[in-house]
mmCIF file of C-alpha atoms and ligand atoms in Angstrom:
data_model
loop_
_atom_site.group_PDB
_atom_site.id
_atom_site.type_symbol
_atom_site.label_atom_id
_atom_site.label_comp_id
_atom_site.label_asym_id
_atom_site.label_seq_id
_atom_site.Cartn_x
_atom_site.Cartn_y
_atom_site.Cartn_z
ATOM 1 C CA MET A 1 314.726 212.617 261.690
ATOM 2 C CA ASP A 2 314.066 216.012 263.129
ATOM 3 C CA TYR A 3 317.075 217.311 264.998
ATOM 4 C CA TYR A 4 320.728 218.274 264.840
ATOM 5 C CA LEU A 5 323.007 217.895 267.828
ATOM 6 C CA THR A 6 325.410 220.838 267.735
ATOM 7 C CA VAL A 7 328.481 222.054 269.607
ATOM 8 C CA GLU A 8 330.449 225.289 269.282
ATOM 9 C CA ILE A 9 333.943 225.215 270.768
ATOM 10 C CA GLY A 10 334.912 228.854 271.066
ATOM 11 C CA GLY A 11 337.989 230.640 272.327
ATOM 12 C CA THR A 12 336.436 231.115 275.765
ATOM 13 C CA GLN A 13 333.111 229.276 275.793
ATOM 14 C CA LEU A 14 331.671 225.912 274.917
ATOM 15 C CA ARG A 15 328.098 226.139 273.629
ATOM 16 C CA TYR A 16 325.934 223.174 272.786
ATOM 17 C CA GLY A 17 322.376 222.576 271.790
ATOM 18 C CA VAL A 18 319.679 220.783 269.857
ATOM 19 C CA VAL A 19 318.455 222.474 266.662
ATOM 20 C CA ASN A 20 315.202 221.533 264.929
ATOM 21 C CA GLU A 21 314.291 221.428 261.221
ATOM 22 C CA ALA A 22 313.155 225.067 261.357
ATOM 23 C CA PHE A 23 316.696 225.934 262.497
ATOM 24 C CA GLU A 24 315.679 227.033 265.954
ATOM 25 C CA ALA A 25 317.657 226.027 269.021
ATOM 26 C CA VAL A 26 315.229 223.963 271.137
ATOM 27 C CA GLU A 27 317.986 223.297 273.673
ATOM 28 C CA PHE A 28 320.927 225.581 274.390
ATOM 29 C CA GLU A 29 323.583 225.554 277.110
ATOM 30 C CA LYS A 30 326.950 227.178 277.548
ATOM 31 C CA GLU A 31 329.908 226.898 279.894
ATOM 32 C CA PRO A 32 333.517 228.134 280.003
ATOM 33 C CA ASN A 33 335.597 226.008 277.640
ATOM 34 C CA THR A 34 338.088 225.136 280.390
ATOM 35 C CA GLY A 35 336.341 221.834 281.278
ATOM 36 C CA PHE A 36 336.580 220.659 277.682
ATOM 37 C CA SER A 37 340.081 222.063 277.257
ATOM 38 C CA GLU A 38 341.354 220.213 280.356
ATOM 39 C CA ALA A 39 339.529 216.942 279.550
ATOM 40 C CA LYS A 40 341.898 214.129 278.568
ATOM 41 C CA ASP A 41 339.169 212.288 276.671
ATOM 42 C CA LYS A 42 337.354 214.898 274.532
ATOM 43 C CA GLY A 43 334.790 212.384 273.247
ATOM 44 C CA GLU A 44 333.865 211.249 276.735
ATOM 45 C CA TYR A 45 333.518 214.853 277.892
ATOM 46 C CA LEU A 46 331.186 215.884 275.058
ATOM 47 C CA ALA A 47 329.196 212.649 275.324
ATOM 48 C CA GLY A 48 328.637 213.456 279.000
ATOM 49 C CA LEU A 49 327.086 216.800 278.040
ATOM 50 C CA LEU A 50 325.047 215.528 275.103
ATOM 51 C CA ASN A 51 323.806 212.113 276.224
ATOM 52 C CA PRO A 52 320.857 213.487 278.245
ATOM 53 C CA TRP A 53 319.498 215.101 275.059
ATOM 54 C CA ILE A 54 320.170 211.998 272.967
ATOM 55 C CA LYS A 55 318.046 210.097 275.502
ATOM 56 C CA LYS A 56 315.336 212.770 275.658
ATOM 57 C CA TYR A 57 314.830 213.132 271.889
ATOM 58 C CA GLY A 58 315.825 209.604 270.840
ATOM 59 C CA LYS A 59 319.023 208.850 268.954
ATOM 60 C CA ALA A 60 317.154 207.895 265.782
ATOM 61 C CA ASN A 61 315.697 211.404 265.591
ATOM 62 C CA PHE A 62 319.066 213.085 265.098
ATOM 63 C CA HIS A 63 320.471 213.642 261.612
ATOM 64 C CA CYS A 64 324.003 213.959 262.960
ATOM 65 C CA ILE A 65 326.239 215.858 265.312
ATOM 66 C CA SER A 66 327.665 219.078 263.896
ATOM 67 C CA LEU A 67 330.573 220.999 265.408
ATOM 68 C CA CYS A 68 332.006 224.423 264.838
ATOM 69 C CA LEU A 69 335.221 225.701 266.307
ATOM 70 C CA ALA A 70 338.032 228.222 266.078
ATOM 71 C CA SER A 71 340.464 225.797 264.514
ATOM 72 C CA LEU A 72 342.436 225.339 261.351
ATOM 73 C CA LEU A 73 340.949 222.247 259.653
ATOM 74 C CA ASN A 74 341.869 220.025 256.735
ATOM 75 C CA LYS A 75 339.923 220.402 253.506
ATOM 76 C CA GLU A 76 337.733 217.365 254.246
ATOM 77 C CA ARG A 77 336.901 218.851 257.667
ATOM 78 C CA THR A 78 337.954 215.686 259.491
ATOM 79 C CA VAL A 79 341.224 216.790 261.137
ATOM 80 C CA ASN A 80 341.866 219.637 263.582
ATOM 81 C CA TYR A 81 345.297 221.033 262.822
ATOM 82 C CA ASN A 82 345.633 223.872 265.262
ATOM 83 C CA SER A 83 343.385 225.405 267.934
ATOM 84 C CA PRO A 84 345.425 227.958 269.900
ATOM 85 C CA ASN A 85 342.868 228.352 272.709
ATOM 86 C CA ILE A 86 342.038 224.706 273.427
ATOM 87 C CA LYS A 87 344.399 222.087 274.797
ATOM 88 C CA GLY A 88 344.717 218.624 273.294
ATOM 89 C CA LEU A 89 342.932 219.408 270.048
ATOM 90 C CA ASP A 90 345.899 219.656 267.685
ATOM 91 C CA ASN A 91 346.247 217.030 264.960
ATOM 92 C CA ILE A 92 343.330 214.876 266.072
ATOM 93 C CA SER A 93 340.017 214.002 264.421
ATOM 94 C CA LEU A 94 337.266 215.215 266.724
ATOM 95 C CA THR A 95 334.638 214.076 264.221
ATOM 96 C CA GLY A 96 336.164 210.587 264.126
ATOM 97 C CA ILE A 97 336.213 210.409 267.927
ATOM 98 C CA LEU A 98 332.567 211.503 268.181
ATOM 99 C CA GLU A 99 331.316 209.207 265.412
ATOM 100 C CA LYS A 100 332.786 206.271 267.294
ATOM 101 C CA ARG A 101 331.586 207.437 270.696
ATOM 102 C CA LEU A 102 328.019 208.497 269.765
ATOM 103 C CA GLY A 103 327.390 206.235 266.778
ATOM 104 C CA MET A 104 326.153 209.058 264.549
ATOM 105 C CA ARG A 105 327.624 211.036 261.666
ATOM 106 C CA ALA A 106 329.707 214.002 262.631
ATOM 107 C CA PHE A 107 330.495 217.204 260.713
ATOM 108 C CA MET A 108 332.862 220.007 261.588
ATOM 109 C CA GLU A 109 333.419 223.544 260.300
ATOM 110 C CA ARG A 110 335.185 226.761 261.314
ATOM 111 C CA ASP A 111 332.984 228.754 263.689
ATOM 112 C CA VAL A 112 333.095 231.926 261.582
ATOM 113 C CA ASN A 113 331.729 229.964 258.616
ATOM 114 C CA THR A 114 328.748 228.600 260.520
ATOM 115 C CA VAL A 115 328.048 232.043 262.003
ATOM 116 C CA LEU A 116 328.045 233.521 258.490
ATOM 117 C CA LEU A 117 325.527 230.878 257.341
ATOM 118 C CA TYR A 118 323.348 231.793 260.311
ATOM 119 C CA GLU A 119 323.551 235.546 259.695
ATOM 120 C CA ILE A 120 322.637 235.143 256.013
ATOM 121 C CA MET A 121 319.541 233.159 257.049
ATOM 122 C CA LYS A 122 318.637 235.408 259.979
ATOM 123 C CA GLY A 123 319.158 238.678 258.089
ATOM 124 C CA ASN A 124 317.319 237.328 255.044
ATOM 125 C CA ILE A 125 320.350 238.325 252.974
ATOM 126 C CA ASP A 126 320.396 237.462 249.284
ATOM 127 C CA PRO A 127 323.078 234.751 249.072
ATOM 128 C CA ALA A 128 323.770 235.431 245.358
ATOM 129 C CA GLY A 129 327.286 236.671 244.665
ATOM 130 C CA ILE A 130 329.761 237.171 247.497
ATOM 131 C CA VAL A 131 328.806 237.821 251.115
ATOM 132 C CA ILE A 132 331.657 238.251 253.582
ATOM 133 C CA GLY A 133 331.681 238.234 257.357
ATOM 134 C CA ILE A 134 334.142 240.232 259.455
ATOM 135 C CA PHE A 135 334.099 239.014 263.048
ATOM 136 C CA LEU A 136 336.221 241.077 265.374
ATOM 137 C CA GLY A 137 336.467 239.016 268.553
ATOM 138 C CA THR A 138 339.393 237.417 270.378
ATOM 139 C CA GLY A 139 340.997 237.360 266.937
ATOM 140 C CA LEU A 140 340.048 238.897 263.600
ATOM 141 C CA GLY A 141 337.767 236.292 262.056
ATOM 142 C CA ASN A 142 336.642 236.204 258.466
ATOM 143 C CA ALA A 143 334.342 234.078 256.327
ATOM 144 C CA MET A 144 333.150 234.149 252.745
ATOM 145 C CA CYS A 145 330.028 232.745 251.135
ATOM 146 C CA ILE A 146 329.776 232.533 247.335
ATOM 147 C CA ASP A 147 326.305 231.924 245.873
ATOM 148 C CA GLY A 148 325.160 230.442 249.165
ATOM 149 C CA LYS A 149 328.163 228.163 249.609
ATOM 150 C CA ILE A 150 330.937 228.706 252.128
ATOM 151 C CA TYR A 151 334.275 229.141 250.361
ATOM 152 C CA ILE A 152 336.968 227.082 252.102
ATOM 153 C CA GLY A 153 339.812 227.355 249.567
ATOM 154 C CA ALA A 154 342.044 224.846 247.792
ATOM 155 C CA SER A 155 343.517 223.423 250.995
ATOM 156 C CA GLY A 156 340.642 224.315 253.322
ATOM 157 C CA SER A 157 342.409 227.280 254.881
ATOM 158 C CA SER A 158 340.890 230.317 253.154
ATOM 159 C CA CYS A 159 339.856 233.588 254.797
ATOM 160 C CA GLU A 160 342.569 233.776 257.449
ATOM 161 C CA LEU A 161 342.283 237.564 257.290
ATOM 162 C CA GLY A 162 343.721 238.038 260.786
ATOM 163 C CA HIS A 163 346.961 236.480 259.606
ATOM 164 C CA ILE A 164 347.785 238.695 256.650
ATOM 165 C CA PRO A 165 351.286 240.173 257.019
ATOM 166 C CA THR A 166 351.752 243.728 258.247
ATOM 167 C CA ALA A 167 354.789 245.648 257.078
ATOM 168 C CA GLY A 168 357.061 246.789 259.888
ATOM 169 C CA LEU A 169 355.594 244.442 262.494
ATOM 170 C CA ASP A 170 357.999 241.814 263.799
ATOM 171 C CA GLU A 171 355.953 240.320 266.658
ATOM 172 C CA ALA A 172 355.207 236.555 266.829
ATOM 173 C CA CYS A 173 351.585 235.421 266.466
ATOM 174 C CA GLY A 174 349.987 232.354 268.114
ATOM 175 C CA CYS A 175 349.576 230.843 264.640
ATOM 176 C CA GLY A 176 353.316 230.196 264.393
ATOM 177 C CA LYS A 177 354.350 233.022 262.106
ATOM 178 C CA LYS A 178 355.222 236.682 262.571
ATOM 179 C CA SER A 179 353.693 240.055 261.743
ATOM 180 C CA CYS A 180 349.995 239.036 261.562
ATOM 181 C CA ILE A 181 347.597 241.995 261.502
ATOM 182 C CA GLU A 182 345.529 240.321 264.239
ATOM 183 C CA LEU A 183 348.281 241.230 266.716
ATOM 184 C CA LEU A 184 347.157 244.848 266.285
ATOM 185 C CA ALA A 185 343.497 244.313 265.390
ATOM 186 C CA SER A 186 341.795 242.027 267.888
ATOM 187 C CA GLY A 187 340.106 241.651 271.239
ATOM 188 C CA LYS A 188 343.364 240.179 272.505
ATOM 189 C CA ARG A 189 345.082 243.505 271.826
ATOM 190 C CA LEU A 190 342.254 245.432 273.537
ATOM 191 C CA ALA A 191 342.430 243.088 276.536
ATOM 192 C CA GLU A 192 346.164 243.820 276.880
ATOM 193 C CA LEU A 193 345.528 247.573 276.737
ATOM 194 C CA ALA A 194 342.690 247.309 279.274
ATOM 195 C CA LYS A 195 344.762 245.223 281.681
ATOM 196 C CA ASN A 196 348.211 246.747 281.419
ATOM 197 C CA LYS A 197 347.607 250.356 280.473
ATOM 198 C CA TYR A 198 344.096 251.548 281.299
ATOM 199 C CA ARG A 199 343.459 249.112 284.191
ATOM 200 C CA CYS A 200 339.771 248.827 283.351
ATOM 201 C CA PRO A 201 337.437 245.950 282.459
ATOM 202 C CA VAL A 202 337.802 245.226 278.733
ATOM 203 C CA ASP A 203 334.071 245.784 278.190
ATOM 204 C CA LYS A 204 334.571 249.443 279.252
ATOM 205 C CA ILE A 205 337.458 250.077 276.873
ATOM 206 C CA PHE A 206 335.418 251.983 274.255
ATOM 207 C CA THR A 207 333.143 253.881 276.637
ATOM 208 C CA ALA A 208 336.015 254.957 278.928
ATOM 209 C CA HIS A 209 339.004 255.128 276.562
ATOM 210 C CA GLY A 210 337.587 255.007 273.043
ATOM 211 C CA LYS A 211 339.265 258.261 272.010
ATOM 212 C CA GLU A 212 342.795 257.128 272.963
ATOM 213 C CA PRO A 213 345.027 256.690 269.913
ATOM 214 C CA ASP A 214 346.021 253.101 270.780
ATOM 215 C CA VAL A 215 342.369 252.028 271.186
ATOM 216 C CA ARG A 216 341.422 253.776 267.924
ATOM 217 C CA SER A 217 344.373 252.081 266.274
ATOM 218 C CA VAL A 218 342.785 248.652 266.908
ATOM 219 C CA VAL A 219 339.637 249.848 265.094
ATOM 220 C CA HIS A 220 341.793 251.374 262.362
ATOM 221 C CA MET A 221 343.795 248.182 261.709
ATOM 222 C CA ALA A 222 340.637 246.041 261.624
ATOM 223 C CA ALA A 223 339.169 248.517 259.105
ATOM 224 C CA ILE A 224 342.324 248.356 256.962
ATOM 225 C CA ALA A 225 342.136 244.546 256.817
ATOM 226 C CA THR A 226 338.436 244.785 255.939
ATOM 227 C CA ALA A 227 339.073 247.372 253.204
ATOM 228 C CA THR A 228 341.770 245.122 251.732
ATOM 229 C CA GLU A 229 339.338 242.238 251.380
ATOM 230 C CA ILE A 230 336.583 244.470 249.953
ATOM 231 C CA THR A 231 339.065 245.938 247.438
ATOM 232 C CA ILE A 232 339.844 242.464 246.121
ATOM 233 C CA LEU A 233 336.335 240.996 246.149
ATOM 234 C CA ASP A 234 333.802 243.836 245.764
ATOM 235 C CA PRO A 235 331.282 241.787 247.772
ATOM 236 C CA ASN A 236 327.511 242.250 247.690
ATOM 237 C CA CYS A 237 327.344 242.573 251.432
ATOM 238 C CA VAL A 238 329.678 242.780 254.439
ATOM 239 C CA ILE A 239 328.360 241.400 257.729
ATOM 240 C CA LEU A 240 330.033 242.907 260.812
ATOM 241 C CA GLY A 241 330.048 241.037 264.110
ATOM 242 C CA GLY A 242 332.075 239.454 266.895
ATOM 243 C CA GLY A 243 332.533 240.196 270.576
ATOM 244 C CA VAL A 244 334.547 243.411 270.119
ATOM 245 C CA MET A 245 331.918 244.906 267.806
ATOM 246 C CA GLU A 246 329.239 243.973 270.358
ATOM 247 C CA THR A 247 331.127 245.814 273.110
ATOM 248 C CA ALA A 248 329.407 248.990 274.364
ATOM 249 C CA GLY A 249 330.638 252.059 272.515
ATOM 250 C CA PHE A 250 332.293 250.243 269.591
ATOM 251 C CA PRO A 251 332.673 253.062 267.030
ATOM 252 C CA PHE A 252 330.874 251.604 263.996
ATOM 253 C CA ASP A 253 330.752 254.988 262.268
ATOM 254 C CA LEU A 254 334.519 255.426 262.583
ATOM 255 C CA PHE A 255 335.132 251.838 261.456
ATOM 256 C CA GLU A 256 332.920 252.204 258.359
ATOM 257 C CA GLN A 257 334.417 255.615 257.571
ATOM 258 C CA ILE A 258 337.989 254.234 257.637
ATOM 259 C CA VAL A 259 336.947 251.279 255.469
ATOM 260 C CA ARG A 260 335.324 253.600 252.895
ATOM 261 C CA GLU A 261 338.285 256.004 252.864
ATOM 262 C CA ASN A 262 340.456 253.075 251.846
ATOM 263 C CA LEU A 263 338.234 251.876 248.991
ATOM 264 C CA ARG A 264 338.351 252.991 245.361
ATOM 265 C CA ILE A 265 336.226 255.834 244.059
ATOM 266 C CA PRO A 266 333.374 255.767 243.178
ATOM 267 C CA ASN A 267 332.891 252.046 243.859
ATOM 268 C CA PRO A 268 333.064 250.059 246.019
ATOM 269 C CA ARG A 269 333.472 253.130 248.287
ATOM 270 C CA GLN A 270 329.874 254.224 247.680
ATOM 271 C CA SER A 271 328.316 250.891 246.854
ATOM 272 C CA VAL A 272 329.599 248.714 249.703
ATOM 273 C CA LYS A 273 326.809 247.554 252.006
ATOM 274 C CA PHE A 274 327.393 246.854 255.703
ATOM 275 C CA VAL A 275 325.016 244.786 257.823
ATOM 276 C CA ARG A 276 325.394 244.306 261.583
ATOM 277 C CA ALA A 277 325.390 240.707 262.769
ATOM 278 C CA SER A 278 322.542 239.658 265.056
ATOM 279 C CA GLY A 279 324.810 238.859 267.984
ATOM 280 C CA ASP A 280 322.552 235.898 268.804
ATOM 281 C CA PRO A 281 324.377 233.637 271.282
ATOM 282 C CA ALA A 282 323.112 230.547 269.444
ATOM 283 C CA ALA A 283 324.342 231.770 266.012
ATOM 284 C CA GLY A 284 327.251 229.285 265.895
ATOM 285 C CA ILE A 285 325.300 226.198 266.891
ATOM 286 C CA VAL A 286 322.332 226.963 264.608
ATOM 287 C CA GLY A 287 324.841 227.719 261.836
ATOM 288 C CA ALA A 288 326.462 224.346 262.512
ATOM 289 C CA ALA A 289 323.069 222.730 261.839
ATOM 290 C CA LEU A 290 322.746 224.734 258.587
ATOM 291 C CA ASN A 291 326.216 223.552 257.594
ATOM 292 C CA ALA A 292 325.294 219.925 258.321
ATOM 293 C CA ARG A 293 322.080 220.238 256.295
ATOM 294 C CA GLY A 294 324.131 221.471 253.326
ATOM 295 C CA LYS A 295 326.521 218.536 253.642
ATOM 296 C CA LEU A 296 323.698 215.983 253.948
ATOM 297 C CA LEU A 297 321.800 217.477 250.965
ATOM 298 C CA THR A 298 324.842 217.211 248.729
ATOM 299 C CA GLY A 299 325.434 213.634 249.881
ATOM 300 C CA TYR A 300 328.763 214.474 251.471
HETATM 301 ZN ZN1 ZN B 1 349.024 234.696 262.790
#
């Protein structure tokens, strides 16, 4: 067997591909996630996209299908509890549906976790100790890898950094509770500012309005959340990525300065090491293959 069939179900896009044993995407496609979101039969929809590749490479040559998505999952990674941006995916087993439909093993993981696995490989980062990923995109994503292994927590719901409570904030979050820091520190917040206040495309928000206090506040709140996690964990390395950080003019210097100002002296203020994520579009799907390899090696 030589290949992994992989799918990334993101907040706005569906990406899918075939990844080889060298962890290179030999096939890669993407489309808006609306088709999948609207599909009544999710298994049928994905099978329609993937079957041409199963035919081309031969079913017997695939280890498995491996998914990654922005979803709260159970500890066993077999049930999707809650995916705010995709319809019809709450409280179902997408892996179960696909195993039945495609007749191959299926694995599933949070997208931020597979992206972190990819970035550690791509950046040749020493996986010893703790490596964390901060992914500022539609939401404020976070992942943690300890000695090369993704940390998922006691119930499978670790690293929900975007949903830590913020004193004085009473707004409701899409996750079902109130006062989550992500309401102030996310691409969603920037998109609101771009649309309702600055009336500009969101990808121009930093170049055209980056000095405005409310735009800087988004950067500030994301930095505060990041500093909180670094204060607790003192990680070896912090990988910074996500759509907002890839936006032209994102103020990395300001972000890193605010994080450091909020860390203890002398360390980790001086010692903390930041690495920029690659921004590779195939990071999630290649990471999904890395995740599946880990599961298969440990006989999961
Ligand atoms: Zn929340």
